[in-house]
Amino acid sequence: MPTPSRPLPRPPLLAVTPETLAAAPRFTPPRSVPPRPPGPYARLFASPGVRAFTAGSLLARLPMGMFSVSAIIMIAGSRGSYALAGAVTATGLAATAAAAPWTARLVDRHGQARIAVPATVCAVLGWLALLLCVRFDAPDWTLFAAYAATATTPNTGGMSRARWAHLHRGDPAALHTANSFEQAADELCFMLGPVLAAVLCSSLFPEAGTLTAAVLLLTGVLVFASQRATEPPVAPPPPRTRARLPLGLFAVFLALGGVFGAMEVVTLAYVDAPAAGAILALAAAGSCAAGLVYGRIRRTVGLRSCLAALTVLMFLPLLSALTIGALPALALALLLAGTATAPTMITAMARVQRHTPASRLNEGMTLAVTALLAGFAAGSATGGWTADHAPTAAYAYAIPVIAAALALAAAAAPQKASGPRAGSRAGGQYMG
């Protein structure tokens, strides 16, 4: 072997085989990359049974974004009056607001599955009665009576939040993520619901939206109630106790309902029915996206800050309708206004959970929903009347602005609890 003229580089390791010596590259073991930890939402749905009850809950909540829009389109198209449609919707929502706490109290006392299913059957019969009254041109008073008969509709969102609170008790971070997901799910249902209702009512027949929503509601509640493994156990409450909320917090939910109710009926009056569903969906889309982002952050925003942002952003649809008047501009304004909705509702619902004992959790959250429904009814009626009597329906967009300002005023004032609540202190409460 000849002698090299220059030094050879360091030889590689030699690998010995039965026949010869062969040069082999130096072996470097691969670096182990630690697995990426799952995100908050992935951890949330890792629990057994969560996906099943969530699917049923979403299916049952989708009609909540369909019923009022379908009823307004159905009644206004048949009777030629948005004022009548808004008044009928307001009456039904007011009846639901009155009956919902009693239904929730029965759920807390006897369990979700035992109460939710028969209550849903009664509500579905009311929706079918409303459909038939409109279809066969029954007197106006029958519309009010039929819509009021739907008051037994259970608060599926509240029952779902109660399951999360049961599964993640003692884990505030996971509960915050769950509440954010639930609010985003609400917004998703209210994003898809109006579009589906408007398409069904305009492309098939006016009653198609109500009929489809009734079927979806019954199916979703049956699926949700069948998931017994994640259902919170029934705990007998202490005697003579009821869920209580601070009066200021109740007023906040009341005013927020006015924002949502007025925004819906005013948009339906200002925009043609098929396009109105898509326009309303954009507001819910902005809220849904904001809710999912809000669920990933650890530091939450105060309720007053959320309401201040909501009040400012609610000016955008009013300014757009009065100055520009083009649908794309209104759609963008509603999209931006919707981004403040989910963080506000998440923060407010978390406050409700802190003010409610575990044995009355479903009732406490239903009280908040009751205030929302009552405010929704008032906002719907006020918005419909304003849209009918103002020089143009664009002026009616002032109603959501006023309602948001009232919610901010209620949150800014120091409030006292509306009564003692079990397992907690009663006293002055601040909404900041």
Coordinates of C-alpha atoms in Angstrom, one line a residue:
M1 CA 0.0 0.0 0.0
P2 CA 1.6 3.3 -1.0
T3 CA 2.5 5.9 1.5
P4 CA 0.2 8.9 1.2
S5 CA 1.7 12.3 0.4
R6 CA -0.4 14.1 3.0
P7 CA -2.0 12.9 6.3
L8 CA -5.2 11.1 5.9
P9 CA -8.3 12.3 7.9
R10 CA -9.3 10.5 11.0
P11 CA -10.6 7.1 9.9
P12 CA -14.1 6.1 10.7
L13 CA -14.9 3.3 13.0
L14 CA -14.3 -0.2 11.7
A15 CA -17.1 -2.6 11.5
V16 CA -16.0 -6.3 11.7
T17 CA -17.8 -8.9 9.6
P18 CA -16.9 -12.6 9.2
E19 CA -15.2 -12.0 5.9
T20 CA -13.5 -8.6 5.9
L21 CA -13.0 -5.3 7.6
A22 CA -15.2 -2.5 6.3
A23 CA -15.2 1.2 7.0
A24 CA -18.5 2.3 8.5
P25 CA -19.7 5.9 9.3
R26 CA -19.7 7.0 12.9
F27 CA -23.2 6.3 14.4
T28 CA -24.9 9.2 16.1
P29 CA -28.1 8.3 18.0
P30 CA -31.1 10.4 17.0
R31 CA -32.1 13.1 19.4
S32 CA -35.4 12.3 21.1
V33 CA -37.9 15.1 20.5
P34 CA -40.3 15.5 23.4
P35 CA -43.9 15.2 22.3
R36 CA -45.8 18.5 22.0
P37 CA -48.1 18.8 25.0
P38 CA -51.8 18.9 24.0
G39 CA -53.6 22.2 23.9
P40 CA -56.3 23.2 26.3
Y41 CA -59.1 22.1 24.0
A42 CA -57.4 18.7 23.3
R43 CA -57.1 18.0 27.0
L44 CA -60.7 19.1 27.5
F45 CA -62.1 16.4 25.1
A46 CA -59.8 13.7 26.3
S47 CA -62.2 12.8 29.2
P48 CA -64.4 9.8 28.4
G49 CA -67.9 10.5 27.3
V50 CA -67.3 14.2 26.7
R51 CA -67.5 14.1 22.9
A52 CA -70.8 12.2 23.0
F53 CA -72.7 14.6 25.2
T54 CA -71.2 17.6 23.4
A55 CA -72.5 16.2 20.1
G56 CA -76.0 15.9 21.5
S57 CA -75.8 19.4 23.1
L58 CA -74.8 21.0 19.8
L59 CA -77.6 19.3 17.9
A60 CA -80.1 20.4 20.5
R61 CA -78.8 24.0 20.6
L62 CA -78.7 24.5 16.8
P63 CA -82.5 25.1 16.8
M64 CA -82.1 27.9 19.3
G65 CA -80.7 30.0 16.5
M66 CA -83.5 28.9 14.1
F67 CA -86.8 29.2 16.0
S68 CA -87.1 33.0 16.4
V69 CA -85.8 33.7 12.9
S70 CA -88.1 31.0 11.4
A71 CA -91.1 32.4 13.4
I72 CA -90.4 36.0 12.3
I73 CA -90.1 35.1 8.7
M74 CA -93.1 32.7 8.9
I75 CA -95.4 35.2 10.7
A76 CA -94.3 38.3 8.9
G77 CA -94.6 36.6 5.5
S78 CA -98.1 35.4 6.3
R79 CA -99.5 38.4 8.2
G80 CA -97.4 41.2 6.7
S81 CA -96.3 42.7 9.9
Y82 CA -92.9 42.7 11.6
A83 CA -94.5 44.3 14.7
L84 CA -96.8 41.3 15.1
A85 CA -93.9 38.9 14.5
G86 CA -91.8 40.6 17.1
A87 CA -94.6 40.7 19.6
V88 CA -95.4 37.0 19.2
T89 CA -91.7 36.2 19.6
A90 CA -91.4 38.4 22.6
T91 CA -94.4 36.7 24.2
G92 CA -93.0 33.3 23.7
L93 CA -89.6 34.3 25.0
A94 CA -91.2 35.9 28.1
A95 CA -93.1 32.7 28.8
T96 CA -89.9 30.8 28.5
A97 CA -88.2 33.2 30.9
A98 CA -90.9 32.6 33.4
A99 CA -91.0 28.8 33.1
A100 CA -87.2 28.1 32.7
P101 CA -86.2 28.5 36.4
W102 CA -88.9 26.0 37.4
T103 CA -87.7 23.5 34.7
A104 CA -84.1 24.0 35.8
R105 CA -85.1 23.5 39.5
L106 CA -86.7 20.2 38.5
V107 CA -83.5 19.2 36.6
D108 CA -81.4 19.9 39.7
R109 CA -83.7 18.0 41.9
H110 CA -84.5 14.9 39.7
G111 CA -81.7 14.8 37.1
Q112 CA -81.2 16.0 33.6
A113 CA -82.4 13.0 31.7
R114 CA -85.6 12.5 33.7
I115 CA -86.8 16.1 33.2
A116 CA -85.3 17.3 29.9
V117 CA -86.9 14.7 27.7
P118 CA -90.6 15.2 28.7
A119 CA -90.0 19.0 28.8
T120 CA -88.7 18.9 25.2
V121 CA -91.6 16.8 24.0
C122 CA -94.0 19.4 25.4
A123 CA -92.1 22.3 23.7
V124 CA -92.0 20.5 20.3
L125 CA -95.8 20.1 20.5
G126 CA -96.0 23.9 21.0
W127 CA -93.8 24.6 17.9
L128 CA -95.9 22.3 15.8
A129 CA -99.0 24.1 17.0
L130 CA -97.6 27.4 16.0
L131 CA -96.7 26.0 12.6
L132 CA -100.3 24.8 12.1
C133 CA -101.8 28.1 13.2
V134 CA -99.8 30.0 10.7
R135 CA -100.3 27.4 8.0
F136 CA -104.1 27.5 8.3
D137 CA -104.5 31.2 9.0
A138 CA -105.7 30.9 12.6
P139 CA -106.5 34.1 14.5
D140 CA -103.6 36.2 15.8
W141 CA -104.2 35.3 19.4
T142 CA -103.5 31.6 18.7
L143 CA -100.0 32.5 17.6
F144 CA -99.3 34.0 21.0
A145 CA -100.8 31.0 22.8
A146 CA -98.8 28.5 20.6
Y147 CA -95.5 30.3 21.1
A148 CA -96.1 30.5 24.8
A149 CA -96.6 26.7 24.9
T150 CA -92.9 26.3 23.9
A151 CA -91.8 27.6 27.3
T152 CA -90.8 24.2 28.6
T153 CA -87.8 24.1 26.3
P154 CA -84.9 23.0 28.6
N155 CA -81.7 25.0 28.8
T156 CA -79.4 22.5 27.1
G157 CA -76.5 24.9 27.2
G158 CA -76.9 25.2 31.0
M159 CA -77.0 21.5 31.4
S160 CA -73.9 21.1 29.3
R161 CA -72.1 23.7 31.4
A162 CA -73.2 21.9 34.6
R163 CA -71.6 18.7 33.2
W164 CA -68.3 20.5 32.6
A165 CA -68.4 22.0 36.1
H166 CA -68.9 18.5 37.5
L167 CA -66.1 17.0 35.5
H168 CA -63.6 19.8 36.2
R169 CA -64.5 20.9 39.7
G170 CA -61.3 22.2 41.4
D171 CA -59.6 23.0 38.1
P172 CA -60.3 26.7 37.2
A173 CA -58.2 26.7 34.1
A174 CA -60.0 23.7 32.5
L175 CA -63.3 25.2 33.5
H176 CA -62.4 28.5 31.9
T177 CA -61.6 26.6 28.7
A178 CA -64.8 24.6 28.9
N179 CA -66.9 27.8 29.4
S180 CA -65.2 29.4 26.5
F181 CA -65.9 26.4 24.3
E182 CA -69.6 26.4 25.4
Q183 CA -69.9 30.1 24.5
A184 CA -68.2 29.5 21.1
A185 CA -70.6 26.5 20.6
D186 CA -73.6 28.8 21.3
E187 CA -72.3 31.3 18.8
L188 CA -71.7 28.6 16.3
C189 CA -75.3 27.5 16.6
F190 CA -76.5 31.0 16.3
M191 CA -74.2 31.5 13.3
L192 CA -75.6 28.4 11.4
G193 CA -79.1 28.6 12.7
P194 CA -80.3 31.8 11.1
V195 CA -78.7 30.8 7.8
L196 CA -80.4 27.4 7.8
A197 CA -83.7 28.9 8.9
A198 CA -83.7 31.6 6.2
V199 CA -82.7 29.1 3.5
L200 CA -85.3 26.6 4.5
C201 CA -88.1 29.1 4.8
S202 CA -87.3 30.8 1.5
S203 CA -86.4 27.8 -0.7
L204 CA -89.0 25.2 0.6
F205 CA -92.0 26.7 2.4
P206 CA -92.4 29.3 5.2
E207 CA -92.9 26.7 7.9
A208 CA -89.9 24.5 6.9
G209 CA -87.5 26.3 9.3
T210 CA -89.8 25.7 12.4
L211 CA -90.4 22.1 11.4
T212 CA -86.8 21.3 11.0
A213 CA -85.8 23.0 14.2
A214 CA -88.4 21.0 16.2
V215 CA -87.0 17.7 14.8
L216 CA -83.4 18.7 15.6
L217 CA -84.3 19.8 19.1
L218 CA -86.0 16.6 20.0
T219 CA -83.2 14.5 18.5
G220 CA -80.4 16.4 20.2
V221 CA -82.0 16.3 23.6
L222 CA -82.5 12.5 23.3
V223 CA -78.8 12.0 22.4
F224 CA -77.7 14.3 25.2
A225 CA -79.9 12.7 27.8
S226 CA -78.7 9.2 26.9
Q227 CA -75.1 10.0 28.0
R228 CA -75.7 9.2 31.7
A229 CA -72.0 8.7 32.6
T230 CA -71.2 12.4 32.5
E231 CA -74.5 13.6 34.1
P232 CA -74.0 15.4 37.4
P233 CA -75.3 13.4 40.3
V234 CA -78.5 14.7 42.0
A235 CA -77.6 16.2 45.3
P236 CA -80.5 17.2 47.6
P237 CA -80.1 20.9 48.3
P238 CA -80.4 22.4 51.8
P239 CA -84.0 23.2 52.8
R240 CA -85.5 26.5 51.7
T241 CA -82.7 27.5 49.5
R242 CA -82.8 28.8 45.9
A243 CA -80.2 29.9 43.5
R244 CA -79.6 33.7 43.8
L245 CA -77.8 36.2 41.6
P246 CA -76.8 39.7 42.4
L247 CA -79.4 42.1 41.1
G248 CA -76.8 43.9 39.1
L249 CA -75.6 40.7 37.4
F250 CA -79.2 39.9 36.6
A251 CA -79.6 43.3 35.1
V252 CA -76.5 42.8 33.0
F253 CA -78.0 39.7 31.5
L254 CA -81.3 41.4 30.9
A255 CA -79.7 44.2 29.0
L256 CA -77.5 41.8 27.0
G257 CA -80.6 39.9 25.9
G258 CA -82.0 43.2 24.7
V259 CA -78.9 43.6 22.5
F260 CA -79.3 40.2 20.9
G261 CA -83.1 40.4 20.5
A262 CA -83.0 43.9 18.9
M263 CA -80.1 43.1 16.7
E264 CA -81.8 40.1 15.2
V265 CA -85.2 41.5 14.4
V266 CA -83.8 44.8 13.2
T267 CA -81.5 43.0 10.8
L268 CA -84.4 40.9 9.6
A269 CA -86.4 44.0 8.9
Y270 CA -83.5 46.0 7.3
V271 CA -82.2 43.1 5.1
D272 CA -84.1 40.7 2.9
A273 CA -84.7 37.3 4.6
P274 CA -82.2 35.1 2.7
A275 CA -79.4 37.7 3.0
A276 CA -80.4 38.5 6.6
G277 CA -79.5 35.0 7.8
A278 CA -76.0 35.3 6.3
I279 CA -75.6 38.8 7.8
L280 CA -76.6 37.5 11.2
A281 CA -74.3 34.6 10.8
L282 CA -71.3 36.9 10.4
A283 CA -72.0 38.5 13.8
A284 CA -72.1 35.0 15.4
A285 CA -68.9 34.0 13.5
G286 CA -67.0 36.9 15.0
S287 CA -68.2 36.0 18.4
C288 CA -67.4 32.3 17.9
A289 CA -63.8 33.1 16.8
A290 CA -63.3 35.5 19.7
G291 CA -64.7 32.9 22.2
L292 CA -62.2 30.2 21.0
V293 CA -59.3 32.6 21.3
Y294 CA -60.4 33.8 24.7
G295 CA -60.5 30.2 25.9
R296 CA -56.8 29.8 25.2
I297 CA -55.6 32.8 27.2
R298 CA -55.0 32.5 30.9
R299 CA -55.7 36.0 32.0
T300 CA -59.3 37.0 31.6
V301 CA -60.8 40.5 31.1
G302 CA -63.1 42.2 33.6
L303 CA -66.8 42.3 32.9
R304 CA -66.9 46.1 32.8
S305 CA -64.1 46.1 30.2
C306 CA -66.0 43.6 28.1
L307 CA -69.2 45.6 28.3
A308 CA -67.4 48.8 27.4
A309 CA -66.0 47.2 24.3
L310 CA -69.4 45.8 23.4
T311 CA -71.0 49.2 23.7
V312 CA -68.5 50.9 21.5
L313 CA -68.6 48.2 18.8
M314 CA -72.4 48.2 18.8
F315 CA -72.2 51.7 17.2
L316 CA -70.7 50.2 14.1
P317 CA -73.9 48.6 12.6
L318 CA -75.8 51.9 13.4
L319 CA -73.2 54.1 11.7
S320 CA -72.9 51.7 8.8
A321 CA -76.7 51.5 8.1
L322 CA -77.2 55.3 8.4
T323 CA -74.1 56.5 6.5
I324 CA -73.0 53.8 4.0
G325 CA -76.1 51.7 3.6
A326 CA -74.3 48.9 1.7
L327 CA -74.8 45.3 2.8
P328 CA -71.0 44.5 2.7
A329 CA -70.3 47.4 5.1
L330 CA -73.1 46.3 7.4
A331 CA -71.8 42.7 7.3
L332 CA -68.3 43.9 8.3
A333 CA -69.8 46.0 11.1
L334 CA -71.8 43.1 12.5
L335 CA -68.7 40.9 12.3
L336 CA -66.6 43.3 14.3
A337 CA -69.4 43.9 16.8
G338 CA -69.8 40.2 17.4
T339 CA -66.1 39.9 18.6
A340 CA -67.1 41.4 21.9
T341 CA -70.1 39.2 22.5
A342 CA -68.4 35.9 23.5
P343 CA -65.8 37.3 25.9
T344 CA -68.6 39.2 27.6
M345 CA -70.8 36.2 28.0
I346 CA -68.0 33.9 29.1
T347 CA -66.9 36.4 31.8
A348 CA -70.5 36.9 32.9
M349 CA -71.3 33.1 33.0
A350 CA -68.1 32.5 35.1
R351 CA -69.4 35.1 37.6
V352 CA -72.7 33.2 37.7
Q353 CA -71.0 30.0 38.5
R354 CA -69.1 31.6 41.4
H355 CA -72.4 32.9 42.8
T356 CA -74.2 29.6 42.7
P357 CA -73.9 26.5 44.9
A358 CA -73.1 23.2 43.2
S359 CA -76.5 21.8 44.1
R360 CA -78.3 24.7 42.3
L361 CA -75.8 25.2 39.4
N362 CA -78.3 24.5 36.6
E363 CA -80.9 26.7 38.2
G364 CA -78.4 29.5 38.7
M365 CA -77.3 29.4 35.1
T366 CA -80.9 29.2 34.0
L367 CA -81.7 32.4 35.9
A368 CA -79.0 34.1 33.8
V369 CA -80.6 32.6 30.7
T370 CA -84.0 33.7 31.9
A371 CA -82.8 37.3 32.1
L372 CA -81.3 36.9 28.6
L373 CA -84.7 35.7 27.3
A374 CA -86.6 38.4 29.0
G375 CA -84.2 41.0 27.6
F376 CA -84.4 39.3 24.2
A377 CA -88.1 39.5 24.3
A378 CA -88.0 43.2 25.1
G379 CA -85.4 43.9 22.6
S380 CA -87.2 42.0 19.9
A381 CA -90.5 43.8 20.5
T382 CA -88.8 47.2 20.8
G383 CA -86.7 46.6 17.7
G384 CA -89.7 45.4 15.6
W385 CA -91.8 48.4 16.7
T386 CA -89.0 50.8 15.9
A387 CA -88.3 49.2 12.5
D388 CA -91.9 49.6 11.6
H389 CA -92.4 53.2 12.8
A390 CA -89.0 54.8 12.2
P391 CA -88.4 56.7 8.9
T392 CA -86.1 53.8 8.0
A393 CA -85.2 50.6 9.7
A394 CA -81.6 51.7 10.0
Y395 CA -82.6 53.9 13.0
A396 CA -83.6 50.8 14.8
Y397 CA -80.0 49.8 15.2
A398 CA -79.8 52.4 18.0
I399 CA -81.7 49.9 20.2
P400 CA -78.8 47.5 20.6
V401 CA -76.5 50.4 21.4
I402 CA -78.8 51.6 24.1
A403 CA -79.2 48.1 25.6
A404 CA -75.4 47.6 25.7
A405 CA -75.0 51.0 27.4
L406 CA -77.5 49.9 30.0
A407 CA -75.6 46.7 30.6
L408 CA -72.4 48.7 31.2
A409 CA -74.2 51.0 33.6
A410 CA -75.5 48.0 35.6
A411 CA -72.0 46.5 35.8
A412 CA -70.4 49.8 36.8
A413 CA -72.5 50.3 39.9
P414 CA -71.8 48.4 43.2
Q415 CA -74.5 45.8 43.7
K416 CA -75.8 43.8 46.6
A417 CA -76.8 40.2 46.3
S418 CA -80.5 39.5 45.7
G419 CA -80.6 37.2 48.6
P420 CA -78.5 34.7 50.6
R421 CA -77.2 31.7 48.7
A422 CA -76.4 28.4 50.2
G423 CA -72.8 27.7 51.1
S424 CA -71.6 31.3 50.5
R425 CA -71.5 34.8 51.9
A426 CA -74.2 37.3 51.1
G427 CA -73.2 40.9 50.9
G428 CA -72.1 43.7 48.6
Q429 CA -70.8 42.6 45.2
Y430 CA -68.9 44.6 42.6
M431 CA -69.2 43.9 38.9
G432 CA -65.7 44.9 37.8

